[in-house]
Amino acid sequence: MPIKTSTSMSGFIATTPVTSRTEDGTSRTYIRAGQEHYLRNEDGSFTQTESSFHDMVLFRATADKAAEQFRKGDRFVAEGYIDTFDAPDKDGVTQQRETFVARKIGHDTLHTRYQVDRTPRVQQGPTNTCDIQPATAAGEPVAVGM
């Protein structure tokens, strides 16, 4: 059986997540995500270049969990797909736009301290979420259900 793969995105949360509802009542969270970029120098060192910013949306239980657990500045790794569509810009000219639609999202373990609570929780159907939370401001890791 082949390994299942999908498109991924990693970066940082650039704006406070905003939750809303679609016309049919589905929960939707919008996040402006940033990605840092680097150039490799001849001596093997790296120079940081300008960051890029992208739209990311999540739906249903994943949207609710992301809005609850992610804050501006958090580092993330997400799995999903790119949705390409036409939309008018501020001058009314139609432009092609891209949005990353995240089906799964979690905090980046390289940049986030956390503990995982593996105690079974009551499952109410597929959630497509990750229950990882960052350390509190006081520096104490937060235990969460998984």
PDB file of C-alpha atoms in Angstrom:
ATOM      1  CA  MET A   1       0.000   0.000   0.000  1.00  0.00           C
ATOM      2  CA  PRO A   2       1.462   3.408  -0.947  1.00  0.00           C
ATOM      3  CA  ILE A   3       2.243   6.090   1.622  1.00  0.00           C
ATOM      4  CA  LYS A   4      -0.538   8.685   1.801  1.00  0.00           C
ATOM      5  CA  THR A   5       0.804  12.210   1.340  1.00  0.00           C
ATOM      6  CA  SER A   6      -0.727  15.642   0.935  1.00  0.00           C
ATOM      7  CA  THR A   7       0.267  19.290   0.606  1.00  0.00           C
ATOM      8  CA  SER A   8       1.675  20.861   3.747  1.00  0.00           C
ATOM      9  CA  MET A   9       2.467  24.347   4.975  1.00  0.00           C
ATOM     10  CA  SER A  10       4.530  25.552   7.907  1.00  0.00           C
ATOM     11  CA  GLY A  11       5.003  29.033   9.252  1.00  0.00           C
ATOM     12  CA  PHE A  12       3.716  31.397  11.912  1.00  0.00           C
ATOM     13  CA  ILE A  13       0.327  32.858  12.745  1.00  0.00           C
ATOM     14  CA  ALA A  14       0.589  36.494  11.598  1.00  0.00           C
ATOM     15  CA  THR A  15      -2.851  37.723  12.741  1.00  0.00           C
ATOM     16  CA  THR A  16      -5.349  36.771  15.403  1.00  0.00           C
ATOM     17  CA  PRO A  17      -7.497  33.884  14.079  1.00  0.00           C
ATOM     18  CA  VAL A  18     -11.031  35.002  13.128  1.00  0.00           C
ATOM     19  CA  THR A  19     -13.916  32.540  13.367  1.00  0.00           C
ATOM     20  CA  SER A  20     -17.173  32.931  11.446  1.00  0.00           C
ATOM     21  CA  ARG A  21     -19.896  30.752   9.913  1.00  0.00           C
ATOM     22  CA  THR A  22     -20.452  29.910   6.271  1.00  0.00           C
ATOM     23  CA  GLU A  23     -23.906  30.370   4.704  1.00  0.00           C
ATOM     24  CA  ASP A  24     -24.817  26.787   5.650  1.00  0.00           C
ATOM     25  CA  GLY A  25     -23.680  27.279   9.285  1.00  0.00           C
ATOM     26  CA  THR A  26     -20.307  25.524   9.028  1.00  0.00           C
ATOM     27  CA  SER A  27     -17.654  26.864  11.395  1.00  0.00           C
ATOM     28  CA  ARG A  28     -14.803  28.617   9.533  1.00  0.00           C
ATOM     29  CA  THR A  29     -11.545  30.089  10.907  1.00  0.00           C
ATOM     30  CA  TYR A  30      -9.422  32.474   8.854  1.00  0.00           C
ATOM     31  CA  ILE A  31      -5.725  32.915   9.612  1.00  0.00           C
ATOM     32  CA  ARG A  32      -3.167  35.119   7.890  1.00  0.00           C
ATOM     33  CA  ALA A  33      -0.063  32.929   7.906  1.00  0.00           C
ATOM     34  CA  GLY A  34       3.509  34.060   7.436  1.00  0.00           C
ATOM     35  CA  GLN A  35       6.496  32.133   6.133  1.00  0.00           C
ATOM     36  CA  GLU A  36      10.108  33.145   6.715  1.00  0.00           C
ATOM     37  CA  HIS A  37      12.556  32.759   3.835  1.00  0.00           C
ATOM     38  CA  TYR A  38      16.333  32.394   3.847  1.00  0.00           C
ATOM     39  CA  LEU A  39      19.157  32.460   1.303  1.00  0.00           C
ATOM     40  CA  ARG A  40      22.141  30.163   1.713  1.00  0.00           C
ATOM     41  CA  ASN A  41      25.455  32.045   1.566  1.00  0.00           C
ATOM     42  CA  GLU A  42      28.639  30.641   0.001  1.00  0.00           C
ATOM     43  CA  ASP A  43      30.165  30.138   3.473  1.00  0.00           C
ATOM     44  CA  GLY A  44      27.230  27.900   4.475  1.00  0.00           C
ATOM     45  CA  SER A  45      25.507  30.518   6.640  1.00  0.00           C
ATOM     46  CA  PHE A  46      21.998  31.816   5.965  1.00  0.00           C
ATOM     47  CA  THR A  47      20.586  35.307   5.483  1.00  0.00           C
ATOM     48  CA  GLN A  48      16.931  35.909   6.253  1.00  0.00           C
ATOM     49  CA  THR A  49      15.009  37.579   3.430  1.00  0.00           C
ATOM     50  CA  GLU A  50      11.513  39.093   3.351  1.00  0.00           C
ATOM     51  CA  SER A  51       8.701  36.964   4.802  1.00  0.00           C
ATOM     52  CA  SER A  52       5.692  36.101   2.652  1.00  0.00           C
ATOM     53  CA  PHE A  53       2.080  36.111   3.873  1.00  0.00           C
ATOM     54  CA  HIS A  54      -0.753  33.817   2.835  1.00  0.00           C
ATOM     55  CA  ASP A  55      -4.435  33.195   3.548  1.00  0.00           C
ATOM     56  CA  MET A  56      -5.298  29.999   5.421  1.00  0.00           C
ATOM     57  CA  VAL A  57      -8.780  28.713   6.277  1.00  0.00           C
ATOM     58  CA  LEU A  58      -9.996  25.806   8.370  1.00  0.00           C
ATOM     59  CA  PHE A  59     -13.503  24.356   8.653  1.00  0.00           C
ATOM     60  CA  ARG A  60     -15.693  22.478  11.150  1.00  0.00           C
ATOM     61  CA  ALA A  61     -14.070  21.031  14.311  1.00  0.00           C
ATOM     62  CA  THR A  62     -10.571  21.837  13.030  1.00  0.00           C
ATOM     63  CA  ALA A  63     -11.596  25.501  12.739  1.00  0.00           C
ATOM     64  CA  ASP A  64     -12.976  25.563  16.282  1.00  0.00           C
ATOM     65  CA  LYS A  65      -9.880  23.925  17.800  1.00  0.00           C
ATOM     66  CA  ALA A  66      -7.483  26.168  15.860  1.00  0.00           C
ATOM     67  CA  ALA A  67      -9.311  29.318  17.001  1.00  0.00           C
ATOM     68  CA  GLU A  68      -9.169  28.045  20.585  1.00  0.00           C
ATOM     69  CA  GLN A  69      -5.535  26.891  20.621  1.00  0.00           C
ATOM     70  CA  PHE A  70      -3.597  29.194  18.269  1.00  0.00           C
ATOM     71  CA  ARG A  71      -2.533  32.770  18.907  1.00  0.00           C
ATOM     72  CA  LYS A  72      -0.702  35.386  16.877  1.00  0.00           C
ATOM     73  CA  GLY A  73       2.992  34.455  16.772  1.00  0.00           C
ATOM     74  CA  ASP A  74       2.510  30.680  17.221  1.00  0.00           C
ATOM     75  CA  ARG A  75       4.460  28.405  14.878  1.00  0.00           C
ATOM     76  CA  PHE A  76       2.467  25.715  13.072  1.00  0.00           C
ATOM     77  CA  VAL A  77       2.600  22.804  10.649  1.00  0.00           C
ATOM     78  CA  ALA A  78      -0.564  22.140   8.633  1.00  0.00           C
ATOM     79  CA  GLU A  79      -1.794  19.581   6.111  1.00  0.00           C
ATOM     80  CA  GLY A  80      -4.361  20.386   3.455  1.00  0.00           C
ATOM     81  CA  TYR A  81      -4.605  21.717  -0.086  1.00  0.00           C
ATOM     82  CA  ILE A  82      -4.391  24.947  -2.070  1.00  0.00           C
ATOM     83  CA  ASP A  83      -7.637  26.432  -3.366  1.00  0.00           C
ATOM     84  CA  THR A  84      -7.152  28.760  -6.343  1.00  0.00           C
ATOM     85  CA  PHE A  85      -9.946  31.155  -7.331  1.00  0.00           C
ATOM     86  CA  ASP A  86     -10.625  34.488  -9.061  1.00  0.00           C
ATOM     87  CA  ALA A  87     -11.448  37.512  -6.890  1.00  0.00           C
ATOM     88  CA  PRO A  88     -11.541  41.267  -7.499  1.00  0.00           C
ATOM     89  CA  ASP A  89      -8.696  43.317  -6.020  1.00  0.00           C
ATOM     90  CA  LYS A  90      -9.153  46.724  -4.352  1.00  0.00           C
ATOM     91  CA  ASP A  91      -9.418  48.368  -7.807  1.00  0.00           C
ATOM     92  CA  GLY A  92     -12.069  45.910  -9.010  1.00  0.00           C
ATOM     93  CA  VAL A  93      -9.697  44.041 -11.324  1.00  0.00           C
ATOM     94  CA  THR A  94     -10.114  40.262 -11.185  1.00  0.00           C
ATOM     95  CA  GLN A  95      -6.969  38.530  -9.924  1.00  0.00           C
ATOM     96  CA  GLN A  96      -6.199  34.881  -9.291  1.00  0.00           C
ATOM     97  CA  ARG A  97      -5.843  34.224  -5.525  1.00  0.00           C
ATOM     98  CA  GLU A  98      -4.695  31.263  -3.461  1.00  0.00           C
ATOM     99  CA  THR A  99      -5.842  30.081  -0.056  1.00  0.00           C
ATOM    100  CA  PHE A 100      -4.373  27.199   1.900  1.00  0.00           C
ATOM    101  CA  VAL A 101      -7.239  25.062   3.213  1.00  0.00           C
ATOM    102  CA  ALA A 102      -5.909  23.230   6.277  1.00  0.00           C
ATOM    103  CA  ARG A 103      -7.510  19.909   7.151  1.00  0.00           C
ATOM    104  CA  LYS A 104      -5.125  19.324  10.074  1.00  0.00           C
ATOM    105  CA  ILE A 105      -2.943  21.726  12.059  1.00  0.00           C
ATOM    106  CA  GLY A 106      -0.589  21.456  14.999  1.00  0.00           C
ATOM    107  CA  HIS A 107       2.047  23.492  16.759  1.00  0.00           C
ATOM    108  CA  ASP A 108       5.583  23.200  15.335  1.00  0.00           C
ATOM    109  CA  THR A 109       7.536  21.044  17.802  1.00  0.00           C
ATOM    110  CA  LEU A 110      10.799  22.796  16.952  1.00  0.00           C
ATOM    111  CA  HIS A 111       9.484  26.127  18.248  1.00  0.00           C
ATOM    112  CA  THR A 112       6.852  25.154  20.842  1.00  0.00           C
ATOM    113  CA  ARG A 113       7.137  23.594  24.300  1.00  0.00           C
ATOM    114  CA  TYR A 114       4.209  21.383  25.293  1.00  0.00           C
ATOM    115  CA  GLN A 115       3.191  18.155  26.960  1.00  0.00           C
ATOM    116  CA  VAL A 116       0.849  15.568  25.528  1.00  0.00           C
ATOM    117  CA  ASP A 117      -1.837  13.880  27.616  1.00  0.00           C
ATOM    118  CA  ARG A 118      -2.515  10.499  26.033  1.00  0.00           C
ATOM    119  CA  THR A 119      -5.493   9.711  28.255  1.00  0.00           C
ATOM    120  CA  PRO A 120      -8.299   8.522  25.965  1.00  0.00           C
ATOM    121  CA  ARG A 121     -11.060  11.078  25.471  1.00  0.00           C
ATOM    122  CA  VAL A 122     -14.652  10.469  24.519  1.00  0.00           C
ATOM    123  CA  GLN A 123     -14.744  10.468  20.726  1.00  0.00           C
ATOM    124  CA  GLN A 124     -17.789  12.018  19.075  1.00  0.00           C
ATOM    125  CA  GLY A 125     -16.782  11.169  15.527  1.00  0.00           C
ATOM    126  CA  PRO A 126     -13.822  12.291  13.397  1.00  0.00           C
ATOM    127  CA  THR A 127     -12.457  15.642  14.501  1.00  0.00           C
ATOM    128  CA  ASN A 128      -9.457  16.180  12.208  1.00  0.00           C
ATOM    129  CA  THR A 129      -7.737  18.135  14.975  1.00  0.00           C
ATOM    130  CA  CYS A 130      -4.592  18.102  17.013  1.00  0.00           C
ATOM    131  CA  ASP A 131      -4.893  18.844  20.748  1.00  0.00           C
ATOM    132  CA  ILE A 132      -1.463  20.309  21.356  1.00  0.00           C
ATOM    133  CA  GLN A 133      -1.226  23.543  23.318  1.00  0.00           C
ATOM    134  CA  PRO A 134       1.817  25.766  23.877  1.00  0.00           C
ATOM    135  CA  ALA A 135       3.347  26.391  27.276  1.00  0.00           C
ATOM    136  CA  THR A 136       1.630  29.012  29.420  1.00  0.00           C
ATOM    137  CA  ALA A 137       3.090  32.493  29.849  1.00  0.00           C
ATOM    138  CA  ALA A 138       4.455  31.414  33.243  1.00  0.00           C
ATOM    139  CA  GLY A 139       6.523  28.775  31.450  1.00  0.00           C
ATOM    140  CA  GLU A 140       4.628  25.770  32.809  1.00  0.00           C
ATOM    141  CA  PRO A 141       3.608  23.309  30.078  1.00  0.00           C
ATOM    142  CA  VAL A 142      -0.115  22.749  29.683  1.00  0.00           C
ATOM    143  CA  ALA A 143      -1.402  19.164  29.667  1.00  0.00           C
ATOM    144  CA  VAL A 144      -4.163  18.576  27.147  1.00  0.00           C
ATOM    145  CA  GLY A 145      -6.403  15.737  26.008  1.00  0.00           C
ATOM    146  CA  MET A 146      -5.514  13.846  22.876  1.00  0.00           C
TER     147      MET A 146
END
